[in-house]
Amino acid sequence: MTLRLGTRRSALALAQSQQVADALAAASGQAVELVPIVSEGDVSRASLSQLGGRGVFATTLREALLAGRCDLLVHSLKDLPTAQPPQLVIAATPAREDARDVVITRDGTPLGDLAEGAVVGTGSPRRIAQVRRRNPRVSVQDLRGNVDSRLARVRDGELDAVILAAAGLSRLGGDLGGLHAEPLGLADWPTAPGQGALAVETTADADAALLAALSSLDDAATRTAVTAERAVLAGLDAGCSAPVGTHAEVTDGDLRVRAIVYALDGARRVGLDRTVRLELPPPDQRGYGGYPGSGDGADAADGADPIARATRTGHDIARRLLERGAADLVPRESTP
């Protein structure tokens, strides 16, 4: 039997889906074919800020999966609403690529040094706010389109710079055609929850052999990190396009999370950094609540489950951000 993998039609979506298809074919011993599907987000020319967090890049694909027109889907995780439909499961999150944003220019001028009136293209409210904080002298122009068309607008002089995801450029081969890339550090410029990661989704009642094959593609550290990032977004009750930057990583048993909520105009921000221990230490080394230094007795209920720990951490960060004033900055919109 040939497995049918549903994907968006863009060059980037096809490239990353083919990577998953090849890995799944090797794990399952079955052929995997791509099934291109046009999503609402691909058809609409509206600004990302207007489209909001309604899952415009995922809904049509999910409908095809539930209708039996494909067996699994590959999404860019940052495009998925945080609420998971009960009929579907994210069966694998492969190892994440570079989560950073990059600034693309003709001559390598850093974003902070671009001259007054320089035009920077991006359609992301988060990136718009970050650009305005980094360099208030520039003008920001709303931007849609695929990676090649965005690069062409810089190359042709229509734009002085664009902001793109490093992972997308890498998956397309990394050829900038003579343009220059400035990677933006995640400490000062956290990106969208889940950026750089893929989500492989199938039905909750999928064949056990398919679920087992997909589980072999899952990267535990990536799943834990993106779970924390998406829990922050869910706790803020904000959509996928909200001006929220968050990045988490697992290092030596610690989960480190940085989250920042921006005002849409970039004038204000509220941020929080937190590091928690994922691995449960021996009983004689545990603090109150089960973890060293923990003051939250409920943490003990997480046991040794890193996903539960990541979820709790993300929700707690969101609560603290709201208490510190983030509620006045982020557009609230319960995502479906």
Coordinates of C-alpha atoms in Angstrom, one line a residue:
M1 CA 0.0 0.0 0.0
T2 CA 1.2 3.5 -0.8
L3 CA 0.8 6.1 1.9
R4 CA -0.6 9.4 0.8
L5 CA 0.9 12.5 2.5
G6 CA -1.1 15.7 2.2
T7 CA 0.8 18.9 1.9
R8 CA 0.4 22.6 0.8
R9 CA 1.5 23.3 -2.8
S10 CA 4.3 25.8 -2.1
A11 CA 7.9 25.0 -3.0
L12 CA 8.8 25.1 0.7
A13 CA 5.9 22.9 1.8
L14 CA 6.7 20.3 -0.9
A15 CA 10.4 20.3 0.0
Q16 CA 9.8 19.7 3.7
S17 CA 7.0 17.2 3.1
Q18 CA 9.3 15.3 0.7
Q19 CA 11.9 15.1 3.5
V20 CA 9.3 13.5 5.8
A21 CA 8.1 11.2 3.0
D22 CA 11.6 9.9 2.5
A23 CA 12.1 9.3 6.2
L24 CA 8.7 7.6 6.6
A25 CA 9.3 5.4 3.6
A26 CA 12.6 4.2 5.1
A27 CA 10.9 3.6 8.5
S28 CA 7.8 1.9 7.2
G29 CA 9.1 0.1 4.1
Q30 CA 6.1 1.5 2.2
A31 CA 6.0 3.9 -0.7
V32 CA 4.9 7.5 0.2
E33 CA 3.4 9.9 -2.4
L34 CA 2.7 13.6 -1.9
V35 CA -0.9 14.8 -2.3
P36 CA -0.7 18.6 -2.9
I37 CA -3.7 20.6 -1.4
V38 CA -4.5 24.3 -1.7
S39 CA -5.2 25.9 1.7
E40 CA -7.3 29.0 2.4
G41 CA -4.1 30.8 3.4
D42 CA -2.6 30.0 -0.1
V43 CA -5.6 31.5 -1.9
S44 CA -6.2 34.6 0.3
R45 CA -4.1 37.7 -0.3
A46 CA -5.2 39.2 3.0
S47 CA -2.5 40.3 5.5
L48 CA -1.5 37.7 8.0
S49 CA -2.6 40.1 10.8
Q50 CA -6.1 40.1 9.2
L51 CA -6.2 36.3 8.8
G52 CA -5.3 35.9 12.5
G53 CA -5.0 32.5 14.1
R54 CA -7.8 30.6 12.5
G55 CA -5.7 27.9 11.1
V56 CA -5.9 29.1 7.5
F57 CA -2.9 27.1 6.4
A58 CA -4.2 23.9 8.1
T59 CA -8.0 23.7 7.9
T60 CA -8.3 22.5 4.3
L61 CA -5.6 19.9 4.8
R62 CA -7.3 18.6 7.9
E63 CA -10.6 18.3 6.0
A64 CA -8.9 16.2 3.3
L65 CA -7.4 14.0 6.0
L66 CA -10.7 13.4 7.7
A67 CA -12.4 12.8 4.4
G68 CA -9.9 10.0 3.6
R69 CA -8.2 11.7 0.7
C70 CA -4.8 11.3 2.4
D71 CA -3.3 9.3 5.3
L72 CA -1.2 11.9 7.0
L73 CA -0.3 15.6 6.8
V74 CA 2.9 17.6 7.2
H75 CA 2.5 21.2 8.6
S76 CA 4.9 23.9 9.6
L77 CA 4.2 23.7 13.3
K78 CA 4.0 27.5 13.7
D79 CA 1.0 27.6 11.4
L80 CA -1.1 25.2 13.6
P81 CA -3.7 26.5 16.1
T82 CA -2.8 25.4 19.6
A83 CA -6.1 23.6 20.2
Q84 CA -5.8 20.1 18.8
P85 CA -9.0 18.5 17.2
P86 CA -9.9 15.3 19.1
Q87 CA -10.1 13.3 15.8
L88 CA -6.4 14.1 15.0
V89 CA -3.0 13.6 16.6
I90 CA 0.4 15.0 16.0
A91 CA 2.1 11.7 15.7
A92 CA 5.6 13.1 15.1
T93 CA 7.7 16.2 15.5
P94 CA 11.0 15.6 13.7
A95 CA 14.1 17.3 14.9
R96 CA 13.8 21.0 14.6
E97 CA 16.0 23.0 12.2
D98 CA 17.3 26.5 12.9
A99 CA 14.5 28.4 14.7
R100 CA 16.0 31.9 14.0
D101 CA 14.8 34.6 11.7
V102 CA 17.2 36.1 9.2
V103 CA 17.3 39.6 7.7
I104 CA 18.0 39.5 3.9
T105 CA 19.6 42.5 2.3
R106 CA 21.5 43.3 -0.9
D107 CA 24.7 44.5 0.7
G108 CA 24.7 42.9 4.2
T109 CA 23.8 46.1 6.2
P110 CA 22.6 45.0 9.6
L111 CA 18.9 45.7 10.4
G112 CA 19.8 48.1 13.1
D113 CA 22.0 50.1 10.7
L114 CA 19.5 50.5 7.8
A115 CA 19.1 54.1 6.9
E116 CA 16.0 56.2 7.7
G117 CA 13.2 55.4 5.3
A118 CA 14.6 52.0 4.3
V119 CA 11.7 49.6 3.5
V120 CA 11.6 46.2 5.3
G121 CA 9.0 43.6 4.2
T122 CA 7.2 41.3 6.5
G123 CA 3.6 40.3 7.1
S124 CA 4.1 39.0 10.6
P125 CA 2.8 41.3 13.4
R126 CA 5.5 39.8 15.7
R127 CA 8.3 40.6 13.2
I128 CA 6.8 44.1 12.5
A129 CA 7.0 44.9 16.2
Q130 CA 10.5 43.5 16.5
V131 CA 11.7 45.5 13.5
R132 CA 10.3 48.7 14.9
R133 CA 12.0 48.1 18.2
R134 CA 15.4 47.2 16.5
N135 CA 15.3 50.2 14.1
P136 CA 12.5 52.7 14.4
R137 CA 13.9 54.7 11.4
V138 CA 12.8 52.1 8.8
S139 CA 9.4 51.7 7.1
V140 CA 7.7 48.3 7.3
Q141 CA 5.7 47.1 4.4
D142 CA 3.2 44.3 4.6
L143 CA 4.3 41.3 2.6
R144 CA 2.9 38.0 1.4
G145 CA 4.2 35.5 -1.2
N146 CA 6.6 32.6 -1.4
V147 CA 10.3 32.8 -0.5
D148 CA 11.5 33.3 -4.1
S149 CA 9.2 36.2 -4.7
R150 CA 10.3 37.9 -1.5
L151 CA 13.9 37.5 -2.3
A152 CA 13.3 38.9 -5.8
R153 CA 11.8 42.1 -4.3
V154 CA 15.0 42.7 -2.4
R155 CA 17.2 41.8 -5.4
D156 CA 15.1 44.2 -7.7
G157 CA 15.3 47.1 -5.2
E158 CA 11.6 47.2 -4.4
L159 CA 12.5 46.4 -0.8
D160 CA 15.7 47.1 1.2
A161 CA 15.2 44.0 3.4
V162 CA 12.9 41.1 4.2
I163 CA 12.6 39.0 7.3
L164 CA 12.5 35.2 6.7
A165 CA 12.7 32.0 8.7
A166 CA 16.2 30.4 8.6
A167 CA 14.6 26.9 8.5
G168 CA 12.7 27.7 5.3
L169 CA 15.7 29.0 3.5
S170 CA 17.7 25.9 4.6
R171 CA 15.0 23.5 3.4
L172 CA 14.9 25.2 0.0
G173 CA 18.7 24.8 -0.4
G174 CA 19.9 28.1 1.1
D175 CA 20.7 29.8 -2.2
L176 CA 20.2 33.5 -1.8
G177 CA 21.3 34.5 -5.3
G178 CA 23.9 37.0 -4.2
L179 CA 21.9 38.5 -1.3
H180 CA 23.2 38.6 2.3
A181 CA 21.7 37.1 5.4
E182 CA 21.9 38.4 9.0
P183 CA 20.8 35.7 11.5
L184 CA 19.0 37.2 14.5
G185 CA 19.8 35.8 17.9
L186 CA 17.0 34.1 19.7
A187 CA 17.8 35.8 23.0
D188 CA 16.9 39.2 21.7
W189 CA 14.7 38.1 18.8
P190 CA 12.6 35.1 19.9
T191 CA 10.5 33.7 17.0
A192 CA 7.0 32.2 16.6
P193 CA 6.1 29.2 18.8
G194 CA 7.1 26.1 16.8
Q195 CA 9.2 27.9 14.2
G196 CA 11.6 25.6 12.5
A197 CA 9.7 22.5 13.5
L198 CA 7.3 20.3 11.5
A199 CA 4.2 18.5 12.7
V200 CA 3.2 15.2 11.2
E201 CA -0.5 14.7 11.8
T202 CA -2.8 11.8 11.2
T203 CA -6.1 10.5 12.5
A204 CA -6.4 9.3 16.1
D205 CA -7.6 5.9 14.9
A206 CA -4.9 5.5 12.3
D207 CA -3.4 2.1 11.6
A208 CA -1.1 1.0 14.4
A209 CA 1.7 0.3 12.0
L210 CA 1.6 3.8 10.6
L211 CA 1.6 5.3 14.1
A212 CA 4.6 3.1 15.0
A213 CA 6.5 4.2 11.9
L214 CA 5.7 7.9 12.6
S215 CA 6.8 7.6 16.2
S216 CA 10.3 6.7 14.9
L217 CA 10.5 10.1 13.3
D218 CA 9.7 11.9 16.6
D219 CA 12.4 13.9 18.3
A220 CA 11.8 14.1 22.1
A221 CA 13.7 17.3 22.7
T222 CA 11.9 19.1 19.9
R223 CA 8.5 17.9 21.0
T224 CA 9.2 19.0 24.6
A225 CA 10.4 22.4 23.5
V226 CA 7.6 23.2 21.1
T227 CA 5.1 22.0 23.6
A228 CA 6.3 24.6 26.1
E229 CA 6.3 27.3 23.4
R230 CA 2.7 26.5 22.2
A231 CA 1.5 26.3 25.8
V232 CA 2.6 29.9 26.3
L233 CA 0.6 30.9 23.2
A234 CA -2.4 28.9 24.4
G235 CA -2.2 30.4 27.9
L236 CA -2.2 33.9 26.4
D237 CA -5.3 33.0 24.5
A238 CA -3.7 34.5 21.3
G239 CA -3.7 33.4 17.7
C240 CA -0.8 32.1 15.6
S241 CA -0.1 35.6 14.2
A242 CA -0.1 37.4 17.6
P243 CA 2.9 39.6 18.4
V244 CA 4.4 36.9 20.6
G245 CA 8.0 35.5 20.4
T246 CA 9.0 32.5 22.4
H247 CA 11.8 30.0 22.1
A248 CA 12.5 26.9 24.3
E249 CA 15.2 24.4 24.2
V250 CA 16.2 21.3 26.2
T251 CA 19.8 21.2 27.4
D252 CA 21.3 18.7 29.8
G253 CA 17.9 17.9 31.3
D254 CA 16.8 21.6 31.7
L255 CA 14.0 23.2 29.8
R256 CA 14.8 26.8 29.1
V257 CA 12.1 29.1 27.9
R258 CA 12.2 32.8 26.8
A259 CA 8.9 34.5 25.9
I260 CA 8.2 38.1 24.9
V261 CA 4.9 39.8 24.1
Y262 CA 5.1 43.0 22.0
A263 CA 2.8 45.9 21.5
L264 CA 1.8 46.0 17.8
D265 CA 3.7 49.3 17.3
G266 CA 6.8 47.9 19.1
A267 CA 6.8 50.6 21.7
R268 CA 6.4 48.2 24.7
R269 CA 7.2 44.6 25.5
V270 CA 6.8 42.2 28.4
G271 CA 9.2 39.3 28.7
L272 CA 10.1 36.4 30.9
D273 CA 12.8 33.8 31.1
R274 CA 12.5 30.6 32.9
T275 CA 14.5 27.4 33.4
V276 CA 13.0 24.2 34.9
R277 CA 14.5 20.8 35.5
L278 CA 12.8 18.1 33.4
E279 CA 14.5 15.1 35.0
L280 CA 13.2 14.1 38.4
P281 CA 16.2 13.9 40.8
P282 CA 16.6 11.3 43.5
P283 CA 14.2 11.7 46.5
D284 CA 16.9 12.9 48.8
Q285 CA 17.7 15.8 46.4
R286 CA 14.1 17.0 45.8
G287 CA 12.9 20.3 47.1
Y288 CA 9.4 21.1 48.2
G289 CA 6.9 19.9 45.5
G290 CA 9.4 17.4 44.0
Y291 CA 11.8 19.6 42.1
P292 CA 14.8 21.5 43.4
G293 CA 13.7 25.0 44.3
S294 CA 10.1 24.4 43.3
G295 CA 7.4 26.1 45.3
D296 CA 4.5 24.7 43.4
G297 CA 3.3 21.4 44.9
A298 CA 1.3 20.6 41.8
D299 CA 4.6 20.1 39.9
A300 CA 4.9 16.7 41.6
A301 CA 1.9 15.6 39.6
D302 CA 4.0 15.9 36.4
G303 CA 6.2 13.1 37.6
A304 CA 8.9 12.3 35.1
D305 CA 6.7 13.2 32.1
P306 CA 8.6 16.0 30.3
I307 CA 5.6 16.9 28.1
A308 CA 3.4 17.5 31.2
R309 CA 6.2 19.5 32.7
A310 CA 6.6 21.6 29.5
T311 CA 2.9 22.2 29.3
R312 CA 2.7 23.4 32.9
T313 CA 5.7 25.6 32.4
G314 CA 4.3 27.3 29.3
H315 CA 1.0 27.9 31.0
D316 CA 2.7 29.4 34.1
I317 CA 4.8 31.7 31.9
A318 CA 1.7 32.9 30.1
R319 CA 0.0 33.6 33.5
R320 CA 2.9 35.6 34.7
L321 CA 3.2 37.6 31.5
L322 CA -0.5 38.5 31.7
E323 CA 0.0 39.6 35.3
R324 CA 2.9 41.8 34.2
G325 CA 0.8 43.6 31.6
A326 CA 0.8 41.4 28.5
A327 CA -3.0 41.4 28.6
D328 CA -2.9 45.0 27.4
L329 CA -0.6 44.2 24.4
V330 CA -1.7 40.9 22.8
P331 CA -5.0 40.6 20.8
R332 CA -7.0 38.0 22.6
E333 CA -8.7 35.5 20.3
S334 CA -9.4 32.0 21.4
T335 CA -8.1 29.9 18.5
P336 CA -10.2 27.0 17.2

